Every structure is written in C-alpha cells, then in structure tokens.
mmCIF file of C-alpha atoms and ligand atoms in Angstrom:
data_model
loop_
_atom_site.group_PDB
_atom_site.id
_atom_site.type_symbol
_atom_site.label_atom_id
_atom_site.label_comp_id
_atom_site.label_asym_id
_atom_site.label_seq_id
_atom_site.Cartn_x
_atom_site.Cartn_y
_atom_site.Cartn_z
ATOM 1 C CA MET A 1 15.773 8.072 -5.190
ATOM 2 C CA THR A 2 18.832 10.255 -4.881
ATOM 3 C CA VAL A 3 21.933 8.404 -3.720
ATOM 4 C CA TYR A 4 23.362 10.686 -1.040
ATOM 5 C CA ALA A 5 26.979 10.675 0.032
ATOM 6 C CA ILE A 6 27.627 11.955 3.531
ATOM 7 C CA ILE A 7 31.105 13.271 4.244
ATOM 8 C CA GLY A 8 31.462 13.114 8.005
ATOM 9 C CA GLY A 9 33.700 15.677 9.658
ATOM 10 C CA THR A 10 35.268 15.852 13.099
ATOM 11 C CA GLY A 11 33.054 13.960 15.538
ATOM 12 C CA LEU A 12 31.169 12.070 12.834
ATOM 13 C CA THR A 13 33.356 9.177 11.753
ATOM 14 C CA GLN A 14 30.457 6.782 11.261
ATOM 15 C CA LEU A 15 26.752 7.017 10.588
ATOM 16 C CA GLU A 16 24.596 5.222 13.131
ATOM 17 C CA GLY A 17 21.670 3.469 11.522
ATOM 18 C CA LEU A 18 23.493 2.914 8.248
ATOM 19 C CA GLU A 19 23.288 -0.790 7.541
ATOM 20 C CA MET A 20 26.587 -1.602 5.854
ATOM 21 C CA LYS A 21 26.357 -3.582 2.602
ATOM 22 C CA ALA A 22 29.929 -3.091 1.423
ATOM 23 C CA LEU A 23 33.128 -1.330 2.374
ATOM 24 C CA LEU A 24 34.746 0.092 -0.752
ATOM 25 C CA SER A 25 38.478 0.817 -0.927
ATOM 26 C CA PRO A 26 38.835 2.472 -4.310
ATOM 27 C CA GLU A 27 42.002 3.745 -5.940
ATOM 28 C CA THR A 28 41.538 6.893 -7.967
ATOM 29 C CA PRO A 29 43.806 8.727 -10.418
ATOM 30 C CA PHE A 30 44.431 11.079 -7.471
ATOM 31 C CA GLY A 31 45.299 8.495 -4.834
ATOM 32 C CA VAL A 32 43.219 6.866 -2.150
ATOM 33 C CA PRO A 33 40.353 8.476 -0.206
ATOM 34 C CA SER A 34 40.586 9.289 3.511
ATOM 35 C CA ALA A 35 38.977 5.979 4.512
ATOM 36 C CA GLY A 36 36.933 3.128 3.123
ATOM 37 C CA ILE A 37 33.600 4.250 1.697
ATOM 38 C CA VAL A 38 30.671 2.601 3.421
ATOM 39 C CA ARG A 39 27.925 1.669 0.999
ATOM 40 C CA GLY A 40 24.833 0.963 2.988
ATOM 41 C CA GLU A 41 21.113 1.230 3.388
ATOM 42 C CA TYR A 42 19.423 3.857 5.494
ATOM 43 C CA ALA A 43 15.645 3.799 5.796
ATOM 44 C CA GLY A 44 15.466 1.786 2.560
ATOM 45 C CA ARG A 45 17.676 4.197 0.661
ATOM 46 C CA GLU A 46 21.175 3.606 -0.687
ATOM 47 C CA VAL A 47 23.633 5.893 1.117
ATOM 48 C CA LEU A 48 27.397 6.311 0.935
ATOM 49 C CA PHE A 49 29.451 7.466 3.904
ATOM 50 C CA LEU A 50 33.037 8.689 4.072
ATOM 51 C CA ALA A 51 34.951 9.923 7.127
ATOM 52 C CA ARG A 52 36.821 12.996 5.864
ATOM 53 C CA HIS A 53 39.623 12.756 8.405
ATOM 54 C CA GLY A 54 39.903 8.968 8.231
ATOM 55 C CA HIS A 55 38.571 6.363 10.593
ATOM 56 C CA PRO A 56 40.020 6.659 13.184
ATOM 57 C CA HIS A 57 40.328 10.436 12.862
ATOM 58 C CA ARG A 58 43.956 11.120 11.892
ATOM 59 C CA ILE A 59 44.202 13.275 8.750
ATOM 60 C CA PRO A 60 44.396 17.044 9.411
ATOM 61 C CA PRO A 61 42.316 19.358 7.179
ATOM 62 C CA HIS A 62 45.218 20.529 4.984
ATOM 63 C CA GLN A 63 46.271 16.925 4.260
ATOM 64 C CA VAL A 64 42.887 15.501 3.332
ATOM 65 C CA ASN A 65 42.959 14.139 -0.219
ATOM 66 C CA TYR A 66 39.841 16.022 -1.298
ATOM 67 C CA ARG A 67 40.247 15.036 -4.943
ATOM 68 C CA ALA A 68 40.405 11.309 -4.185
ATOM 69 C CA ASN A 69 37.442 11.630 -1.821
ATOM 70 C CA LEU A 70 35.122 13.340 -4.299
ATOM 71 C CA TRP A 71 36.252 11.247 -7.245
ATOM 72 C CA ALA A 72 35.744 7.994 -5.329
ATOM 73 C CA LEU A 73 32.308 9.029 -4.089
ATOM 74 C CA GLN A 74 31.152 9.795 -7.617
ATOM 75 C CA GLN A 75 32.589 6.518 -8.893
ATOM 76 C CA ALA A 76 30.688 4.744 -6.117
ATOM 77 C CA GLY A 77 27.443 6.251 -7.415
ATOM 78 C CA ALA A 78 26.942 9.413 -5.346
ATOM 79 C CA GLN A 79 24.382 11.788 -6.847
ATOM 80 C CA ALA A 80 24.519 14.460 -4.132
ATOM 81 C CA VAL A 81 26.970 15.237 -1.331
ATOM 82 C CA ILE A 82 26.152 16.424 2.178
ATOM 83 C CA ALA A 83 29.265 17.674 3.945
ATOM 84 C CA VAL A 84 29.221 17.884 7.723
ATOM 85 C CA ASN A 85 31.723 20.136 9.428
ATOM 86 C CA ALA A 86 32.591 21.727 12.750
ATOM 87 C CA VAL A 87 33.194 25.468 12.638
ATOM 88 C CA GLY A 88 34.003 28.462 14.802
ATOM 89 C CA GLY A 89 31.361 31.175 15.144
ATOM 90 C CA ILE A 90 32.187 34.698 13.945
ATOM 91 C CA HIS A 91 28.772 36.369 13.611
ATOM 92 C CA ALA A 92 27.106 37.128 16.959
ATOM 93 C CA GLY A 93 24.189 34.873 15.995
ATOM 94 C CA MET A 94 26.507 31.874 15.582
ATOM 95 C CA GLY A 95 26.916 30.751 19.179
ATOM 96 C CA THR A 96 28.245 27.368 20.221
ATOM 97 C CA GLY A 97 25.774 24.643 19.292
ATOM 98 C CA HIS A 98 24.209 26.629 16.453
ATOM 99 C CA LEU A 99 23.625 24.846 13.149
ATOM 100 C CA THR A 100 24.050 26.576 9.792
ATOM 101 C CA VAL A 101 23.572 25.689 6.158
ATOM 102 C CA PRO A 102 25.946 28.162 4.504
ATOM 103 C CA HIS A 103 25.011 29.773 1.195
ATOM 104 C CA GLN A 104 28.385 31.332 0.316
ATOM 105 C CA LEU A 105 32.058 30.835 1.029
ATOM 106 C CA ILE A 106 35.410 32.576 0.916
ATOM 107 C CA ASP A 107 38.542 30.502 0.419
ATOM 108 C CA TYR A 108 41.611 31.467 2.478
ATOM 109 C CA THR A 109 43.439 28.162 1.982
ATOM 110 C CA HIS A 110 46.681 27.808 0.041
ATOM 111 C CA GLY A 111 48.645 25.013 -1.530
ATOM 112 C CA ARG A 112 45.836 22.454 -1.553
ATOM 113 C CA ALA A 113 45.253 20.378 -4.676
ATOM 114 C CA GLY A 114 42.040 22.124 -5.667
ATOM 115 C CA THR A 115 41.112 21.089 -9.187
ATOM 116 C CA PHE A 116 40.706 18.093 -11.463
ATOM 117 C CA HIS A 117 41.377 20.366 -14.420
ATOM 118 C CA GLU A 118 45.164 20.313 -14.614
ATOM 119 C CA GLY A 119 47.909 18.250 -16.189
ATOM 120 C CA GLU A 120 47.703 17.211 -19.836
ATOM 121 C CA LEU A 121 44.594 19.121 -20.913
ATOM 122 C CA ASP A 122 42.803 19.365 -24.246
ATOM 123 C CA HIS A 123 41.384 22.718 -23.212
ATOM 124 C CA VAL A 124 41.279 25.019 -20.183
ATOM 125 C CA THR A 125 38.104 24.865 -18.078
ATOM 126 C CA HIS A 126 36.727 27.507 -15.698
ATOM 127 C CA ILE A 127 33.681 26.260 -13.823
ATOM 128 C CA ASP A 128 31.029 28.712 -12.678
ATOM 129 C CA PHE A 129 31.188 28.930 -8.890
ATOM 130 C CA SER A 130 29.055 32.030 -8.253
ATOM 131 C CA HIS A 131 26.819 30.025 -5.941
ATOM 132 C CA PRO A 132 29.037 27.323 -4.446
ATOM 133 C CA TYR A 133 26.270 25.323 -2.774
ATOM 134 C CA ASP A 134 23.396 23.548 -4.502
ATOM 135 C CA GLU A 135 20.197 25.410 -3.643
ATOM 136 C CA PRO A 136 17.701 22.474 -3.849
ATOM 137 C CA LEU A 137 20.013 20.391 -1.655
ATOM 138 C CA ARG A 138 20.371 23.254 0.845
ATOM 139 C CA GLU A 139 16.584 23.476 0.906
ATOM 140 C CA ARG A 140 16.282 19.757 1.715
ATOM 141 C CA LEU A 141 18.695 20.180 4.619
ATOM 142 C CA LEU A 142 16.791 23.222 5.858
ATOM 143 C CA GLU A 143 13.502 21.339 5.679
ATOM 144 C CA ALA A 144 15.027 18.590 7.861
ATOM 145 C CA LEU A 145 16.236 21.247 10.333
ATOM 146 C CA ARG A 146 12.757 22.776 10.466
ATOM 147 C CA VAL A 147 11.133 19.393 11.081
ATOM 148 C CA CYS A 148 13.600 18.782 13.931
ATOM 149 C CA ARG A 149 12.880 22.293 15.278
ATOM 150 C CA PHE A 150 16.561 22.940 15.878
ATOM 151 C CA ALA A 151 17.805 26.525 16.105
ATOM 152 C CA HIS A 152 19.631 27.194 12.858
ATOM 153 C CA SER A 153 20.523 29.781 10.246
ATOM 154 C CA ASP A 154 19.306 29.278 6.708
ATOM 155 C CA HIS A 155 22.303 31.104 5.281
ATOM 156 C CA GLY A 156 25.813 32.146 6.213
ATOM 157 C CA VAL A 157 29.194 32.824 4.692
ATOM 158 C CA TYR A 158 31.746 30.098 5.419
ATOM 159 C CA GLY A 159 35.375 31.229 5.527
ATOM 160 C CA CYS A 160 37.789 28.366 4.938
ATOM 161 C CA THR A 161 41.228 28.710 6.528
ATOM 162 C CA GLN A 162 44.281 26.571 6.007
ATOM 163 C CA GLY A 163 44.816 25.260 9.546
ATOM 164 C CA PRO A 164 45.621 23.155 11.303
ATOM 165 C CA ARG A 165 46.231 26.011 13.730
ATOM 166 C CA LEU A 166 43.294 28.162 14.719
ATOM 167 C CA GLU A 167 43.195 31.809 13.625
ATOM 168 C CA THR A 168 44.539 34.938 15.267
ATOM 169 C CA VAL A 169 42.159 37.583 16.584
ATOM 170 C CA ALA A 170 43.224 39.893 13.745
ATOM 171 C CA GLU A 171 42.570 37.203 11.140
ATOM 172 C CA ILE A 172 39.057 36.679 12.469
ATOM 173 C CA ALA A 173 38.479 40.456 12.537
ATOM 174 C CA ARG A 174 39.523 40.595 8.903
ATOM 175 C CA MET A 175 37.284 37.663 8.014
ATOM 176 C CA GLU A 176 34.402 39.419 9.750
ATOM 177 C CA ARG A 177 35.041 42.541 7.665
ATOM 178 C CA ASP A 178 35.077 40.294 4.611
ATOM 179 C CA GLY A 179 31.590 39.118 5.554
ATOM 180 C CA CYS A 180 32.357 35.666 6.984
ATOM 181 C CA ASP A 181 29.875 34.321 9.557
ATOM 182 C CA ILE A 182 31.622 31.052 10.370
ATOM 183 C CA VAL A 183 35.148 29.707 10.001
ATOM 184 C CA GLY A 184 36.271 26.163 9.259
ATOM 185 C CA MET A 185 39.141 24.334 7.596
ATOM 186 C CA THR A 186 37.535 21.741 5.332
ATOM 187 C CA GLY A 187 34.979 23.514 3.144
ATOM 188 C CA MET A 188 37.476 24.072 0.351
ATOM 189 C CA PRO A 189 38.487 22.750 -2.091
ATOM 190 C CA GLU A 190 35.781 20.171 -1.349
ATOM 191 C CA ALA A 191 32.928 22.366 -2.615
ATOM 192 C CA ALA A 192 34.751 23.377 -5.796
ATOM 193 C CA LEU A 193 35.751 19.809 -6.614
ATOM 194 C CA ALA A 194 32.148 18.679 -6.225
ATOM 195 C CA ARG A 195 31.118 21.412 -8.678
ATOM 196 C CA GLU A 196 33.802 20.315 -11.142
ATOM 197 C CA LEU A 197 32.257 16.841 -11.044
ATOM 198 C CA ASP A 198 28.732 18.302 -11.347
ATOM 199 C CA LEU A 199 27.817 16.811 -7.993
ATOM 200 C CA PRO A 200 25.225 18.839 -6.041
ATOM 201 C CA TYR A 201 26.906 19.757 -2.748
ATOM 202 C CA ALA A 202 25.696 21.373 0.479
ATOM 203 C CA CYS A 203 27.106 21.772 3.931
ATOM 204 C CA LEU A 204 25.747 21.306 7.450
ATOM 205 C CA SER A 205 27.936 23.236 9.892
ATOM 206 C CA LEU A 206 27.934 22.946 13.671
ATOM 207 C CA VAL A 207 29.462 25.803 15.674
ATOM 208 C CA VAL A 208 31.770 24.281 18.290
ATOM 209 C CA ASN A 209 33.505 27.406 19.621
ATOM 210 C CA PRO A 210 33.440 31.185 19.355
ATOM 211 C CA ALA A 211 36.138 32.115 16.800
ATOM 212 C CA ALA A 212 39.353 33.752 18.056
ATOM 213 C CA GLY A 213 38.623 36.978 19.921
ATOM 214 C CA LYS A 214 34.875 36.345 20.049
ATOM 215 C CA ALA A 215 34.941 35.210 23.674
ATOM 216 C CA SER A 216 37.250 35.927 26.566
ATOM 217 C CA GLY A 217 40.165 33.551 26.883
ATOM 218 C CA ILE A 218 41.692 31.116 24.450
ATOM 219 C CA ILE A 219 40.083 28.273 22.486
ATOM 220 C CA THR A 220 40.691 24.820 23.939
ATOM 221 C CA MET A 221 40.314 21.374 22.398
ATOM 222 C CA ALA A 222 38.320 20.375 25.480
ATOM 223 C CA GLU A 223 35.756 23.080 24.741
ATOM 224 C CA ILE A 224 35.547 22.007 21.093
ATOM 225 C CA GLU A 225 35.149 18.340 22.014
ATOM 226 C CA ALA A 226 32.432 19.093 24.564
ATOM 227 C CA ALA A 227 30.476 21.109 21.988
ATOM 228 C CA LEU A 228 30.894 18.338 19.413
ATOM 229 C CA GLY A 229 29.667 15.745 21.875
ATOM 230 C CA GLU A 230 26.620 17.854 22.592
ATOM 231 C CA GLY A 231 25.852 18.780 18.975
ATOM 232 C CA ILE A 232 26.534 15.617 17.070
ATOM 233 C CA GLY A 233 23.268 14.001 18.180
ATOM 234 C CA ARG A 234 21.350 16.828 16.541
ATOM 235 C CA ILE A 235 23.351 16.429 13.343
ATOM 236 C CA ARG A 236 22.479 12.729 13.319
ATOM 237 C CA GLN A 237 18.795 13.583 13.701
ATOM 238 C CA VAL A 238 18.906 16.089 10.851
ATOM 239 C CA LEU A 239 20.578 13.536 8.609
ATOM 240 C CA ALA A 240 18.044 10.907 9.632
ATOM 241 C CA HIS A 241 15.190 13.181 8.536
ATOM 242 C CA LEU A 242 16.915 14.089 5.313
ATOM 243 C CA LEU A 243 17.623 10.473 4.395
ATOM 244 C CA ALA A 244 14.149 9.276 5.311
ATOM 245 C CA ALA A 245 12.417 12.005 3.268
HETATM 246 N N1 LIG B 301 38.528 27.986 13.245
HETATM 247 C C1 LIG B 301 38.718 27.172 12.181
HETATM 248 N N2 LIG B 301 38.198 25.960 12.121
HETATM 249 C C2 LIG B 301 37.445 25.538 13.142
HETATM 250 C C3 LIG B 301 37.225 26.329 14.274
HETATM 251 C C4 LIG B 301 37.796 27.638 14.318
HETATM 252 O O1 LIG B 301 37.639 28.408 15.291
HETATM 253 N N3 LIG B 301 36.454 25.600 15.126
HETATM 254 C C5 LIG B 301 36.207 24.411 14.502
HETATM 255 N N4 LIG B 301 36.817 24.367 13.309
#
C-alpha cells in the first residue's frame, strides 16, 4: 500500500481521523521542516502529515523550507505526496469553492531555494519537468472527487507567485494571457523538489477568492477565511476517499 504524505496548506494544519503513532522532528541537511511530521494510521493505512506553514500557522509561503519538508517526508517513508493549497481563481470557471487538480504550472517565484542539486556536485543534473504532476496520482485524486460528486476541474494551470502580498490586476491579466487558471504561492518549488527526489506529487487546490481584478472590490482576508472554512470539509472528504481506496 502506498504510503501517502499529505502536505496541508492554509486551513489544513491537521488531518482529522489520522490516528497519531509518532511525531517526528527530523533534522535534514537543509534544516528543519515546517512542523513535526505526524506518522499515523488512516483507515488501516500508514499516512504522513505535515503542515506546510507550521502548526500553528506562522510561516509565510516565501519562507517555507520546502527542501527540508520534502527531504524529511521522503526520509520518513513517503512514497507519494498530495499537496493541498488555497488559490485565487483566474479562469471564469474557477469560482470560489471550486476544486481543481492542476495538470501544469508556471513559476513566477524568485529567490527561493529550489533545488537539491547545488553545492559540491560530481555532475550537473537537469530533471525533466515537462509534466510537473504525477498523472496516476492526479487520477486517484480525481477518482476521489468523482466519488464525492464535488464540482471540480480535472485540469488547470497553476501560476505560483512569490507573495506574501496578493497580485495586482495587471499581474493577474498577464498570468491569464500566459494561460494560468489559478494562482497560489506554495506550488513551487515544492513540485520540482518532489520530482528531484522521484516522489510522485499532485496537488488539490481550493479556490478561496477571485484573483485580483476578477471581482469588484478588493480581496479581504475575511473573504478568504470564510471560503476556507466552507471548503475545507470537502477537502477532508476527498482525502478520506483517497486514503481509504
Ligand atoms: N493569489 C495568490 N495566492 C492565493 C490567492 C491569490 O489570489 N488566494 C489564495 N492564495
């Protein structure tokens, strides 16, 4: 049985139903992960859980130690990674509350430690990243979404911005021209680091606001929190189906 690691994003700092067996606090060559890794049992299956922004939530997206997180999860035995994240909706079909399993991404971040392949190297490595998400893992997530009968998109282009500020209207217009459907701040370098470690990786994204300029008025934290509160239950159900399958 695949050992899944769930990386919980904003609004998902713990996984209900995960019976904790151990709380791991590993050191890695890249520092310490965002929080302790919960090793537990879910529906008879071994599952690992890590809160990306720490527990309690305190690490902003650009300061997450993505390398330590991925490294530690693999050391703990992860065989596949499901990343949960909150996003803004760019495409008209991505309204608040919509769930998406993206199939592509564009990286707009800068200055983040984004590779394990640096320092004293024997040789230079360029991983293939044509298809950043693992297709069989995406399919398992989509099957869980279908079973739950939740409105969702089976593909989408995730644009990853640096944050922590939200985008300008012009930035979102440019991202739309680039082909982005949703915008978030945590998808990269997480996906690339997982690929460097050969860990199958897929993303479950919840739209929590229309991206800048996609609705009248400004984006408020209250609106984002309300959408998270409403949507997180559905994310939990999707994960429950995935883990029980
Ligand atoms: N932009 C970037 N990241 C986000 C957003 C957004 O509008 N909403 C939630 N995460």
